[in-house]
Amino acid sequence: MTNRLADTLSPYLRAHADNPVDWYPWGEEAFAEARRRDVPLLISIGYSTCHWCHVMARESFADPQTAAIMNDGFVAVKVDREEHPDVDAAYMAAASAFTRNLGWPLTIFATPRGRAFYAGTYWPPEPRPPMPSFRDVLAAVEEAWTQRRAQAEESADAVTDALARAAASVPSDLPDAAAIAEAAGAVAAREDRLFGGFGGAPKFPVATTLRFLQDPLVREHAPDAAASASRALAAMSASDLRDADGGFFRYATRRDWTVPHYERMLTDNAQLLDVATDAGEHDTARGIAEFLLAVLRRVGGGFGAAQDSESWIDGERSEGGYYLRPVDERAALQPPEVDGKVITGWNGLAIGALARAGALRAEPTWIDAAADAADVVLRVNRGPDGTMVRASLDGRASTAVATPADRGLLADGLFALALATGEASWAITARELLDEALEGGGGDPHLAANAIAISPDHTDGDLPSDAAAVAAAALTAWRLGAGDRYRAAAERTVRERAAQSREQPFAHGSLLRVAAGLVSPPRQVVVVTRDAGGELARAARAVDADVIAVVTPDQADALAAAGFELFEGKGESAERAYDCRDFACRLPVSEPADLVSER
């Protein structure tokens, strides 16, 4: 049997390289083989820190008899959802037509063209009513394909057509302050007043929603809704969801934040660093930053995707056992593995969060870590021709294309790094990436080539949606004076999805935060100084503003020369603070006491 997974970039795929299943990685070779044999595709989607993915692998994919059934009747494809988010989203949307129990591992049965005609998640090796065994499912699907193929293909086409119709959007008016406050109130109505956070079990951090509730417009027009974000963070920080080393787990299986699902994601922790920084919870922010630097940071400076929930203890695989030990006992144990994939957009989240927190708290090591990660991503994940890929591992770039969210999140992170360091080069690169994202295009080529319907879902998941990520970066570019076309781009995106965001505000926190930023005139504070640690700079970093920049005169001139008009004419003298409201700057001041903290 050809071992096609051993040399792939994904640690998740490599973990299945020794299975008796004749796995193919996602790509044209698998489609061609399914067409040649005229059999369905069995597409198994997961990720390396997914506990139930590990369980199904041990129970079914490592079993020679089950593998023989898979090999005989299907072309089996293994997909890392973190490397191919477009593929995961497309098939997750298709799976919703067949089951309400969505999650990972996601198991898709598709025609040789890749169109799904049946789907599910985890199936056990033996029947556990009401769940059939995985072998029973395989037998039923193979019978359906051979005996009722026309019906299976008709079902697949119907799902594809329905998803294509659902992807259409109807633009509407830009939400005003009252509409945004109403949306925030609707989110806050879901607050768990007893244990904090939102909803019941399982309970997630929902960082994208918390960031929306922290927006200055929400603080002004819906203060109780804004306060629910602080209450949620306080509850999570004091709960089992937060490990003793400061990092947060993926979610809690119980309403009171107990019994965590022990995997720890870069996405959650990077965004929660921003939440903690905004909330003034400095101990929580420090714990997260130290977790990022001590655990997820890879050799060379990039940040890995996640830390596993499982590890080896006393010769057995244990879910959560490592984390349940006191910190002083962990040194004697092998820690859970870190998925070392350096994912472009996820690193953008970490770069931005560390840059913002490092600037506010005068932590230069955090800013340096952000810069190191940016260097790695731009050197390895971006080719000589400027083409951006989704991820890399150990200095080797993936062939998976970057998503719009990858470019948007990285661009926004680089803008934050430019503000934290004063270096114009970061802002210039950020604008280039943003322009690429705004031009559109990209997407998984195999989905397009096989006319597989893309996901119509534009909601946030564990990170901002593609549209919201690009719109947020465009909003930042406009606030830095890069031009009104960036505001227009952000506004266009918000208008396209305004109706959905108002109907489902909990699922559109990132887009609503952009909408709030478009409604409120921006406040921008620029300090021109040769002493970045001086009193004037410290006072500026403590004010409530959308943009806080501390730059030298030369840096201000460089940013202005690069087309960021906020810095125009400000490099002429040092030790001056400019307080600008909607690009109209007040007379500069030189005394820290003259800077107004409030908006």
Coordinates of C-alpha atoms in Angstrom, one line a residue:
M1 CA 0.0 0.0 0.0
T2 CA 1.3 3.4 -0.9
N3 CA 1.9 5.6 2.2
R4 CA 0.7 9.0 0.9
L5 CA 0.5 10.8 4.3
A6 CA 3.9 10.3 5.7
D7 CA 5.5 13.2 3.8
T8 CA 2.5 15.6 4.1
L9 CA 2.9 18.9 6.1
S10 CA 0.0 18.2 8.5
P11 CA 0.8 16.5 11.8
Y12 CA -2.8 15.2 11.8
L13 CA -2.3 13.5 8.5
R14 CA 1.1 12.1 9.5
A15 CA -0.5 10.6 12.6
H16 CA -2.6 8.4 10.2
A17 CA 0.3 7.4 7.9
D18 CA 0.6 4.0 9.4
N19 CA -3.1 3.1 9.3
P20 CA -4.1 0.1 7.1
V21 CA -6.5 2.5 5.3
D22 CA -5.3 3.5 1.9
W23 CA -5.6 7.2 2.6
Y24 CA -5.2 10.0 0.1
P25 CA -4.5 13.6 1.0
W26 CA -7.0 16.2 -0.3
G27 CA -6.3 16.8 -3.9
E28 CA -6.9 15.9 -7.5
E29 CA -5.3 12.4 -7.2
A30 CA -8.1 11.3 -4.9
F31 CA -10.8 12.6 -7.2
A32 CA -9.2 11.0 -10.2
E33 CA -9.0 7.6 -8.5
A34 CA -12.6 7.8 -7.4
R35 CA -13.6 8.5 -11.0
R36 CA -11.4 5.7 -12.3
R37 CA -12.9 3.2 -9.9
D38 CA -16.4 4.7 -10.0
V39 CA -16.7 4.5 -6.2
P40 CA -17.7 7.2 -3.6
L41 CA -15.2 9.3 -1.8
L42 CA -15.0 8.8 2.0
I43 CA -13.7 12.2 3.3
S44 CA -12.6 12.2 6.9
I45 CA -12.0 15.7 8.3
G46 CA -10.4 16.5 11.7
Y47 CA -7.4 18.1 13.3
S48 CA -4.5 17.0 15.4
T49 CA -5.7 18.0 18.9
C50 CA -9.2 16.6 18.4
H51 CA -9.9 14.0 21.1
W52 CA -12.7 12.1 19.3
C53 CA -10.6 12.1 16.1
H54 CA -8.0 10.2 18.1
V55 CA -10.7 7.8 19.4
M56 CA -12.1 7.0 16.0
A57 CA -8.6 6.5 14.6
R58 CA -7.8 4.0 17.3
E59 CA -11.1 2.2 17.1
S60 CA -11.7 2.1 13.4
F61 CA -8.9 3.4 11.1
A62 CA -6.3 1.3 12.8
D63 CA -8.5 -1.8 12.6
P64 CA -7.4 -4.0 9.6
Q65 CA -10.9 -5.3 9.0
T66 CA -12.6 -1.9 9.0
A67 CA -9.8 -0.6 6.8
A68 CA -10.3 -3.4 4.3
I69 CA -14.0 -2.4 3.9
M70 CA -13.0 1.2 3.4
N71 CA -10.4 0.3 0.8
D72 CA -12.6 -2.0 -1.1
G73 CA -15.6 0.3 -1.5
F74 CA -14.3 3.8 -1.3
V75 CA -11.5 6.2 -2.0
A76 CA -10.6 7.4 1.5
V77 CA -9.4 11.0 1.9
K78 CA -7.9 12.5 5.1
V79 CA -8.3 16.3 5.5
D80 CA -6.8 18.6 8.2
R81 CA -9.5 21.2 8.8
E82 CA -6.9 23.7 10.0
E83 CA -4.9 23.4 6.8
H84 CA -8.0 23.4 4.5
P85 CA -10.6 25.5 6.2
D86 CA -12.5 26.1 3.0
V87 CA -12.9 22.3 2.5
D88 CA -14.0 21.9 6.1
A89 CA -16.6 24.7 5.8
A90 CA -18.0 23.4 2.5
Y91 CA -18.5 19.9 3.8
M92 CA -19.7 21.1 7.3
A93 CA -22.4 23.0 5.5
A94 CA -23.3 20.0 3.4
A95 CA -23.3 17.7 6.4
S96 CA -26.0 19.9 8.1
A97 CA -28.4 18.5 5.5
F98 CA -27.9 15.0 7.0
T99 CA -27.3 15.5 10.7
R100 CA -27.7 18.2 13.4
N101 CA -24.8 16.7 15.4
L102 CA -22.0 18.6 13.7
G103 CA -18.4 18.4 14.8
W104 CA -15.2 16.5 14.3
P105 CA -14.3 14.0 13.2
L106 CA -16.5 14.9 10.3
T107 CA -17.2 12.0 7.9
I108 CA -18.5 12.7 4.4
F109 CA -19.6 10.3 1.7
A110 CA -19.5 12.0 -1.6
T111 CA -19.8 11.2 -5.3
P112 CA -16.6 11.0 -7.4
R113 CA -17.1 14.7 -8.1
G114 CA -17.0 15.4 -4.4
R115 CA -20.7 16.2 -3.8
A116 CA -21.9 14.9 -0.5
F117 CA -24.8 12.5 -0.3
Y118 CA -24.4 11.4 3.3
A119 CA -22.5 12.6 6.4
G120 CA -22.0 12.1 10.1
T121 CA -19.4 12.6 12.8
Y122 CA -18.0 10.0 15.1
W123 CA -19.3 6.4 14.7
P124 CA -18.2 3.7 17.2
P125 CA -16.8 0.3 16.2
E126 CA -19.8 -1.5 17.7
P127 CA -23.5 -0.3 17.7
R128 CA -24.4 1.9 20.6
P129 CA -28.1 2.7 20.0
P130 CA -29.1 5.0 18.6
M131 CA -25.7 5.1 17.0
P132 CA -24.9 2.4 14.4
S133 CA -21.4 1.0 14.2
F134 CA -19.0 2.6 11.6
R135 CA -18.9 -0.7 9.7
D136 CA -22.8 -0.7 9.5
V137 CA -22.6 2.8 8.1
L138 CA -20.0 1.8 5.5
A139 CA -22.2 -1.2 4.4
A140 CA -25.3 0.9 4.2
V141 CA -23.6 3.6 2.1
E142 CA -22.0 1.1 -0.2
E143 CA -25.4 -0.6 -0.7
A144 CA -27.0 2.8 -1.4
W145 CA -24.3 3.6 -4.0
T146 CA -24.6 0.3 -5.8
Q147 CA -28.3 -0.2 -5.6
R148 CA -29.8 3.3 -5.5
R149 CA -27.1 5.4 -7.1
A150 CA -29.5 7.7 -8.9
Q151 CA -31.1 8.7 -5.7
A152 CA -27.8 9.3 -4.0
E153 CA -26.6 11.6 -6.8
E154 CA -29.9 13.4 -6.8
S155 CA -29.5 14.0 -3.1
A156 CA -26.0 15.3 -3.6
D157 CA -27.1 17.7 -6.4
A158 CA -30.0 19.0 -4.3
V159 CA -27.6 19.8 -1.4
T160 CA -25.2 21.6 -3.7
D161 CA -28.0 23.7 -5.3
A162 CA -29.4 24.6 -1.9
L163 CA -26.1 25.7 -0.6
A164 CA -25.5 27.8 -3.7
R165 CA -28.9 29.6 -3.2
A166 CA -28.1 30.1 0.5
A167 CA -24.8 31.8 -0.3
A168 CA -26.6 34.8 -1.9
S169 CA -26.8 38.0 0.2
V170 CA -29.0 41.1 0.0
P171 CA -27.3 44.4 1.0
S172 CA -29.1 46.6 3.4
D173 CA -28.5 49.8 5.3
L174 CA -25.5 50.3 7.5
P175 CA -26.5 49.7 11.1
D176 CA -26.7 52.9 13.2
A177 CA -25.8 53.2 16.9
A178 CA -29.2 52.2 18.1
A179 CA -29.2 49.1 15.9
I180 CA -25.8 48.1 17.2
A181 CA -26.9 48.7 20.8
E182 CA -29.9 46.6 20.2
A183 CA -27.8 43.8 18.8
A184 CA -25.5 44.0 21.9
G185 CA -28.6 43.8 24.1
A186 CA -29.8 40.7 22.3
V187 CA -26.4 39.0 22.9
A188 CA -26.4 40.0 26.6
A189 CA -29.9 38.5 27.0
R190 CA -28.2 35.1 26.6
E191 CA -25.9 35.8 29.5
D192 CA -25.7 33.1 32.2
R193 CA -26.2 35.4 35.2
L194 CA -25.2 32.6 37.7
F195 CA -22.0 31.3 36.2
G196 CA -21.1 34.0 33.6
G197 CA -20.6 33.6 29.9
F198 CA -23.4 32.8 27.5
G199 CA -25.7 29.8 27.0
G200 CA -25.5 26.5 28.7
A201 CA -23.3 23.4 28.3
P202 CA -21.0 23.0 26.5
K203 CA -19.8 26.5 27.1
F204 CA -17.3 28.3 24.9
P205 CA -15.3 31.5 25.5
V206 CA -16.9 33.1 22.3
A207 CA -14.1 35.6 22.1
T208 CA -15.4 37.2 18.9
T209 CA -18.6 38.1 20.8
L210 CA -16.8 39.4 23.8
R211 CA -14.7 41.7 21.6
F212 CA -17.9 43.2 20.1
L213 CA -19.3 43.8 23.5
Q214 CA -16.1 45.6 24.5
D215 CA -16.5 48.1 21.7
P216 CA -16.6 51.8 22.9
L217 CA -20.0 52.3 21.1
V218 CA -21.5 49.4 23.1
R219 CA -19.9 50.7 26.3
E220 CA -21.7 54.0 25.7
H221 CA -25.1 52.9 24.3
A222 CA -25.5 49.5 26.0
P223 CA -23.4 49.5 29.2
D224 CA -24.9 46.5 30.8
A225 CA -24.3 44.4 27.6
A226 CA -20.7 45.7 27.7
A227 CA -20.4 44.7 31.4
S228 CA -21.4 41.1 30.5
A229 CA -18.1 40.7 28.7
S230 CA -16.1 41.6 31.8
R231 CA -18.3 39.3 33.9
A232 CA -17.7 36.4 31.4
L233 CA -13.9 37.0 31.4
A234 CA -13.8 37.1 35.2
A235 CA -15.8 33.9 35.5
M236 CA -13.6 32.1 33.0
S237 CA -10.4 33.3 34.5
A238 CA -11.4 32.0 37.9
S239 CA -12.6 28.7 36.6
D240 CA -11.2 25.3 35.5
L241 CA -11.3 26.7 31.9
R242 CA -8.0 28.5 32.7
D243 CA -5.0 26.2 33.3
A244 CA -2.6 26.9 36.1
D245 CA 0.0 28.2 33.6
G246 CA -2.4 30.9 32.3
G247 CA -3.6 29.3 29.1
F248 CA -7.3 28.7 28.4
F249 CA -8.8 25.4 27.3
R250 CA -11.1 25.2 24.3
Y251 CA -14.4 24.9 26.1
A252 CA -16.1 23.6 29.2
T253 CA -18.4 20.6 29.0
R254 CA -20.5 21.9 31.9
R255 CA -22.4 25.2 32.5
D256 CA -20.3 26.2 35.5
W257 CA -17.1 26.1 33.4
T258 CA -15.9 22.8 34.9
V259 CA -14.7 19.7 33.1
P260 CA -12.9 21.4 30.3
H261 CA -12.2 19.9 26.9
Y262 CA -8.5 20.1 27.4
E263 CA -7.1 21.1 24.0
R264 CA -5.7 24.7 24.0
M265 CA -6.0 26.6 20.8
L266 CA -3.9 29.5 19.5
T267 CA -7.1 31.2 18.2
D268 CA -8.9 31.2 21.6
N269 CA -5.9 32.4 23.6
A270 CA -4.8 35.1 21.2
Q271 CA -8.3 36.6 21.1
L272 CA -8.7 36.2 24.9
L273 CA -5.4 38.2 25.3
D274 CA -7.1 41.1 23.5
V275 CA -10.2 40.6 25.7
A276 CA -8.1 40.7 28.9
T277 CA -6.1 43.6 27.7
D278 CA -9.2 45.7 26.9
A279 CA -10.8 44.7 30.3
G280 CA -7.7 45.8 32.2
E281 CA -7.3 42.2 33.6
H282 CA -3.5 42.4 33.6
D283 CA -2.8 39.2 35.5
T284 CA -5.0 37.2 33.0
A285 CA -3.4 38.9 30.1
R286 CA 0.1 38.1 31.4
G287 CA -0.8 34.5 31.9
I288 CA -2.0 34.1 28.4
A289 CA 1.0 35.9 26.9
E290 CA 3.4 33.7 28.9
F291 CA 1.5 30.6 27.7
L292 CA 1.8 31.7 24.1
L293 CA 5.5 32.3 24.5
A294 CA 6.4 29.3 26.6
V295 CA 4.2 26.6 25.1
L296 CA 2.9 27.5 21.6
R297 CA 5.9 29.4 20.3
R298 CA 8.0 27.3 17.9
V299 CA 11.7 27.3 17.2
G300 CA 12.2 30.3 15.0
G301 CA 9.4 32.4 16.4
G302 CA 6.1 31.3 14.8
F303 CA 3.2 30.1 17.0
G304 CA 1.9 26.5 16.7
A305 CA -1.8 25.9 16.2
A306 CA -2.7 24.1 19.4
Q307 CA -1.7 21.9 22.3
D308 CA -3.3 18.5 22.5
S309 CA -5.7 17.3 25.1
E310 CA -4.1 13.9 25.3
S311 CA -0.7 12.8 26.5
W312 CA 1.2 9.7 27.7
I313 CA 1.0 9.0 31.4
D314 CA 2.3 5.7 32.8
G315 CA 2.3 4.2 29.4
E316 CA -1.3 5.0 28.6
R317 CA -3.0 7.8 26.6
S318 CA -4.7 10.1 29.0
E319 CA -7.1 12.9 28.1
G320 CA -6.5 15.8 30.5
G321 CA -4.4 13.9 32.9
Y322 CA -1.4 16.1 32.4
Y323 CA -3.4 19.3 33.1
L324 CA -5.0 17.8 36.3
R325 CA -1.6 17.5 37.9
P326 CA -0.2 20.3 40.0
V327 CA 2.2 22.4 38.0
D328 CA 5.2 21.3 40.1
E329 CA 4.5 17.7 39.2
R330 CA 4.2 18.2 35.4
A331 CA 8.0 18.6 34.9
A332 CA 8.3 14.8 35.4
L333 CA 5.7 14.1 32.7
Q334 CA 5.8 14.3 28.9
P335 CA 3.6 17.3 28.1
P336 CA 0.9 17.0 25.5
E337 CA 2.1 17.5 21.9
V338 CA 1.9 20.9 20.2
D339 CA 0.6 20.9 16.6
G340 CA 3.5 23.0 15.2
K341 CA 1.7 24.2 12.1
V342 CA 2.3 28.0 11.7
I343 CA -1.1 29.1 10.4
T344 CA -1.0 32.5 8.7
G345 CA -4.2 34.1 10.0
W346 CA -3.9 32.5 13.5
N347 CA -0.4 33.9 13.8
G348 CA -1.9 37.3 12.7
L349 CA -4.2 37.1 15.7
A350 CA -1.3 36.4 18.1
I351 CA 0.9 39.1 16.5
G352 CA -1.8 41.7 16.9
A353 CA -2.7 40.7 20.5
L354 CA 0.9 40.6 21.7
A355 CA 1.8 43.9 20.0
R356 CA -1.2 45.7 21.6
A357 CA -0.7 44.2 25.0
G358 CA 3.0 44.7 24.9
A359 CA 2.7 48.3 24.0
L360 CA 0.1 49.0 26.7
R361 CA 1.9 47.2 29.5
A362 CA 5.4 48.2 28.4
E363 CA 6.4 44.6 27.8
P364 CA 9.1 44.7 25.0
T365 CA 9.5 40.9 25.0
W366 CA 5.9 40.5 23.9
I367 CA 6.4 43.0 21.1
D368 CA 9.7 41.2 20.1
A369 CA 7.8 37.9 20.0
A370 CA 5.2 39.4 17.8
A371 CA 7.9 40.7 15.4
D372 CA 9.6 37.3 15.3
A373 CA 6.4 35.6 14.4
A374 CA 5.7 38.2 11.7
D375 CA 9.2 37.6 10.3
V376 CA 8.6 33.8 10.1
V377 CA 5.1 34.1 8.5
L378 CA 6.3 36.6 5.9
R379 CA 9.4 34.6 5.1
V380 CA 8.0 31.1 5.0
N381 CA 4.3 31.4 4.3
R382 CA 4.8 34.1 1.6
G383 CA 6.5 33.1 -1.6
P384 CA 9.0 35.2 -3.5
D385 CA 6.2 36.2 -5.9
G386 CA 4.1 37.3 -2.9
T387 CA 1.7 34.3 -2.9
M388 CA 0.5 33.6 0.5
V389 CA -0.1 30.0 1.7
R390 CA -2.2 28.8 4.6
A391 CA 0.4 27.3 6.8
S392 CA 3.9 26.0 7.2
L393 CA 5.6 23.4 9.4
D394 CA 9.3 23.4 10.4
G395 CA 10.1 25.9 7.7
R396 CA 8.3 24.1 5.0
A397 CA 5.3 25.8 3.3
S398 CA 2.0 24.1 2.7
T399 CA 0.5 23.9 -0.8
A400 CA -2.9 24.9 0.7
V401 CA -3.9 28.4 -0.3
A402 CA -4.4 31.2 2.2
T403 CA -7.9 32.3 2.9
P404 CA -9.2 35.9 2.9
A405 CA -9.3 35.6 6.7
D406 CA -5.6 34.7 6.7
R407 CA -4.7 37.8 4.8
G408 CA -7.1 40.0 6.8
L409 CA -6.0 38.8 10.2
L410 CA -2.3 38.9 9.4
A411 CA -2.7 42.4 7.9
D412 CA -4.5 43.7 11.1
G413 CA -1.8 42.1 13.2
L414 CA 0.9 43.8 11.2
F415 CA -0.8 47.1 11.6
A416 CA -0.8 46.6 15.3
L417 CA 2.9 45.8 15.2
A418 CA 3.6 48.9 13.2
L419 CA 1.9 51.0 15.9
A420 CA 3.7 49.2 18.7
T421 CA 7.2 49.6 17.1
G422 CA 6.7 52.7 14.9
E423 CA 8.2 50.8 12.0
A424 CA 6.5 51.8 8.7
S425 CA 7.6 48.5 6.9
W426 CA 5.0 46.5 8.9
A427 CA 2.2 48.8 7.9
I428 CA 3.3 48.8 4.3
T429 CA 3.3 45.0 4.2
A430 CA -0.1 45.0 6.0
R431 CA -1.6 47.2 3.3
E432 CA -0.3 45.0 0.5
L433 CA -1.9 41.9 2.1
L434 CA -5.1 43.8 2.6
D435 CA -5.2 44.9 -1.0
E436 CA -4.7 41.3 -2.0
A437 CA -7.6 40.2 0.2
L438 CA -9.8 43.0 -1.2
E439 CA -9.1 42.0 -4.8
G440 CA -10.8 38.6 -4.0
G441 CA -10.0 35.4 -5.8
G442 CA -8.2 32.5 -4.2
G443 CA -10.2 29.7 -2.5
D444 CA -9.6 26.0 -2.7
P445 CA -8.9 25.1 -6.3
H446 CA -10.3 21.5 -6.0
L447 CA -13.7 22.8 -4.7
A448 CA -13.9 25.1 -7.7
A449 CA -12.7 22.5 -10.2
N450 CA -15.3 20.0 -9.1
A451 CA -18.2 22.5 -8.7
I452 CA -18.4 21.7 -5.0
A453 CA -20.6 24.3 -3.3
I454 CA -18.8 26.6 -0.9
S455 CA -20.2 27.3 2.5
P456 CA -22.9 29.9 2.6
D457 CA -22.1 30.5 6.2
H458 CA -20.5 34.0 6.9
T459 CA -20.7 33.7 10.7
D460 CA -17.9 33.7 13.2
G461 CA -16.6 30.4 14.4
D462 CA -13.7 30.2 16.7
L463 CA -12.3 33.2 14.9
P464 CA -13.7 36.0 12.7
S465 CA -15.3 35.1 9.4
D466 CA -13.5 35.8 6.2
A467 CA -15.6 38.9 5.5
A468 CA -15.3 40.3 9.0
A469 CA -11.5 39.7 9.1
V470 CA -10.9 41.6 5.9
A471 CA -13.3 44.4 6.8
A472 CA -11.6 44.8 10.2
A473 CA -8.2 45.3 8.6
A474 CA -9.7 47.7 6.1
L475 CA -11.2 49.7 9.0
T476 CA -7.8 49.9 10.7
A477 CA -6.1 51.0 7.4
W478 CA -8.7 53.8 7.1
R479 CA -8.1 54.9 10.7
L480 CA -4.4 55.1 9.9
G481 CA -5.1 57.4 7.0
A482 CA -4.5 55.0 4.2
G483 CA -7.5 56.4 2.3
D484 CA -11.3 56.5 2.2
R485 CA -11.4 53.5 -0.2
Y486 CA -10.6 51.3 2.8
R487 CA -13.6 52.7 4.7
A488 CA -15.7 52.1 1.7
A489 CA -14.6 48.5 1.5
A490 CA -15.4 47.9 5.1
E491 CA -18.8 49.6 4.8
R492 CA -19.6 47.5 1.7
T493 CA -18.9 44.3 3.5
V494 CA -21.0 45.3 6.5
R495 CA -23.9 46.4 4.3
E496 CA -23.8 43.0 2.5
R497 CA -24.4 41.1 5.8
A498 CA -26.1 43.7 7.9
A499 CA -29.5 42.0 7.9
Q500 CA -28.0 38.6 9.0
S501 CA -25.9 40.2 11.7
R502 CA -28.9 42.0 13.2
E503 CA -30.9 38.8 13.1
Q504 CA -28.1 36.6 14.6
P505 CA -25.9 39.0 16.5
F506 CA -24.3 36.3 18.6
A507 CA -22.9 34.7 15.5
H508 CA -21.7 38.0 13.9
G509 CA -19.7 39.7 16.7
S510 CA -16.7 40.5 14.5
L511 CA -18.8 42.1 11.8
L512 CA -20.8 44.1 14.3
R513 CA -17.6 45.4 15.9
V514 CA -16.6 46.7 12.4
A515 CA -20.1 48.2 12.0
A516 CA -19.6 50.0 15.4
G517 CA -16.3 51.3 14.2
L518 CA -17.9 52.8 11.1
V519 CA -20.6 54.5 13.1
S520 CA -18.3 56.1 15.7
P521 CA -15.8 58.8 14.6
P522 CA -12.4 57.5 15.3
R523 CA -10.1 58.9 18.0
Q524 CA -6.4 58.7 17.1
V525 CA -3.5 59.7 19.4
V526 CA 0.0 60.1 18.0
V527 CA 3.0 60.8 20.2
V528 CA 6.1 61.9 18.5
T529 CA 9.0 61.4 20.8
R530 CA 12.6 60.1 21.1
D531 CA 11.8 58.5 24.4
A532 CA 9.2 55.7 23.9
G533 CA 9.3 54.9 27.6
G534 CA 8.8 58.5 28.7
E535 CA 5.9 60.0 30.6
L536 CA 4.2 61.4 27.5
A537 CA 4.3 58.1 25.8
R538 CA 3.0 56.3 28.9
A539 CA 0.2 58.8 29.3
A540 CA -0.8 58.3 25.7
R541 CA -0.9 54.5 26.0
A542 CA -3.4 54.8 28.8
V543 CA -6.0 56.8 26.9
D544 CA -9.2 55.4 25.4
A545 CA -8.6 55.7 21.6
D546 CA -8.9 53.6 18.5
V547 CA -5.3 54.3 17.4
I548 CA -2.4 54.9 19.7
A549 CA 0.9 55.4 18.0
V550 CA 4.3 56.3 19.7
V551 CA 6.8 57.1 17.0
T552 CA 10.1 59.0 16.5
P553 CA 10.2 62.0 14.2
D554 CA 11.8 59.8 11.5
Q555 CA 9.2 57.1 11.9
A556 CA 6.4 59.6 11.6
D557 CA 7.9 60.9 8.4
A558 CA 8.3 57.4 7.0
L559 CA 4.7 56.5 7.7
A560 CA 3.5 59.7 6.1
A561 CA 5.7 59.1 3.1
A562 CA 4.2 55.6 2.8
G563 CA 0.8 57.1 2.4
F564 CA -0.6 56.9 6.0
E565 CA -1.8 60.5 6.2
L566 CA -2.5 60.4 10.0
F567 CA 1.2 61.0 10.4
E568 CA 1.4 63.8 7.9
G569 CA 3.4 66.8 9.2
K570 CA 3.9 65.3 12.6
G571 CA 7.6 64.5 12.4
E572 CA 8.7 68.1 12.4
S573 CA 9.2 68.3 16.2
A574 CA 9.5 65.8 19.1
E575 CA 7.8 65.5 22.5
R576 CA 4.4 66.3 21.1
A577 CA 1.1 64.4 21.5
Y578 CA -1.6 64.9 18.8
D579 CA -5.1 64.0 19.8
C580 CA -7.2 63.6 16.7
R581 CA -10.9 63.0 16.4
D582 CA -12.1 61.8 13.0
F583 CA -8.8 63.0 11.5
A584 CA -9.1 66.5 12.9
C585 CA -6.2 67.0 15.3
R586 CA -6.3 69.4 18.2
L587 CA -3.3 71.5 19.0
P588 CA -0.4 69.3 20.1
V589 CA 0.5 69.1 23.8
S590 CA 3.7 68.3 25.5
E591 CA 2.4 67.7 29.0
P592 CA 1.1 64.2 30.0
A593 CA -1.6 65.8 32.1
D594 CA -3.0 67.6 29.0
L595 CA -4.0 64.3 27.4
V596 CA -7.6 63.5 28.1
S597 CA -8.1 59.8 29.0
E598 CA -11.8 59.6 28.1
R599 CA -13.1 59.8 24.6

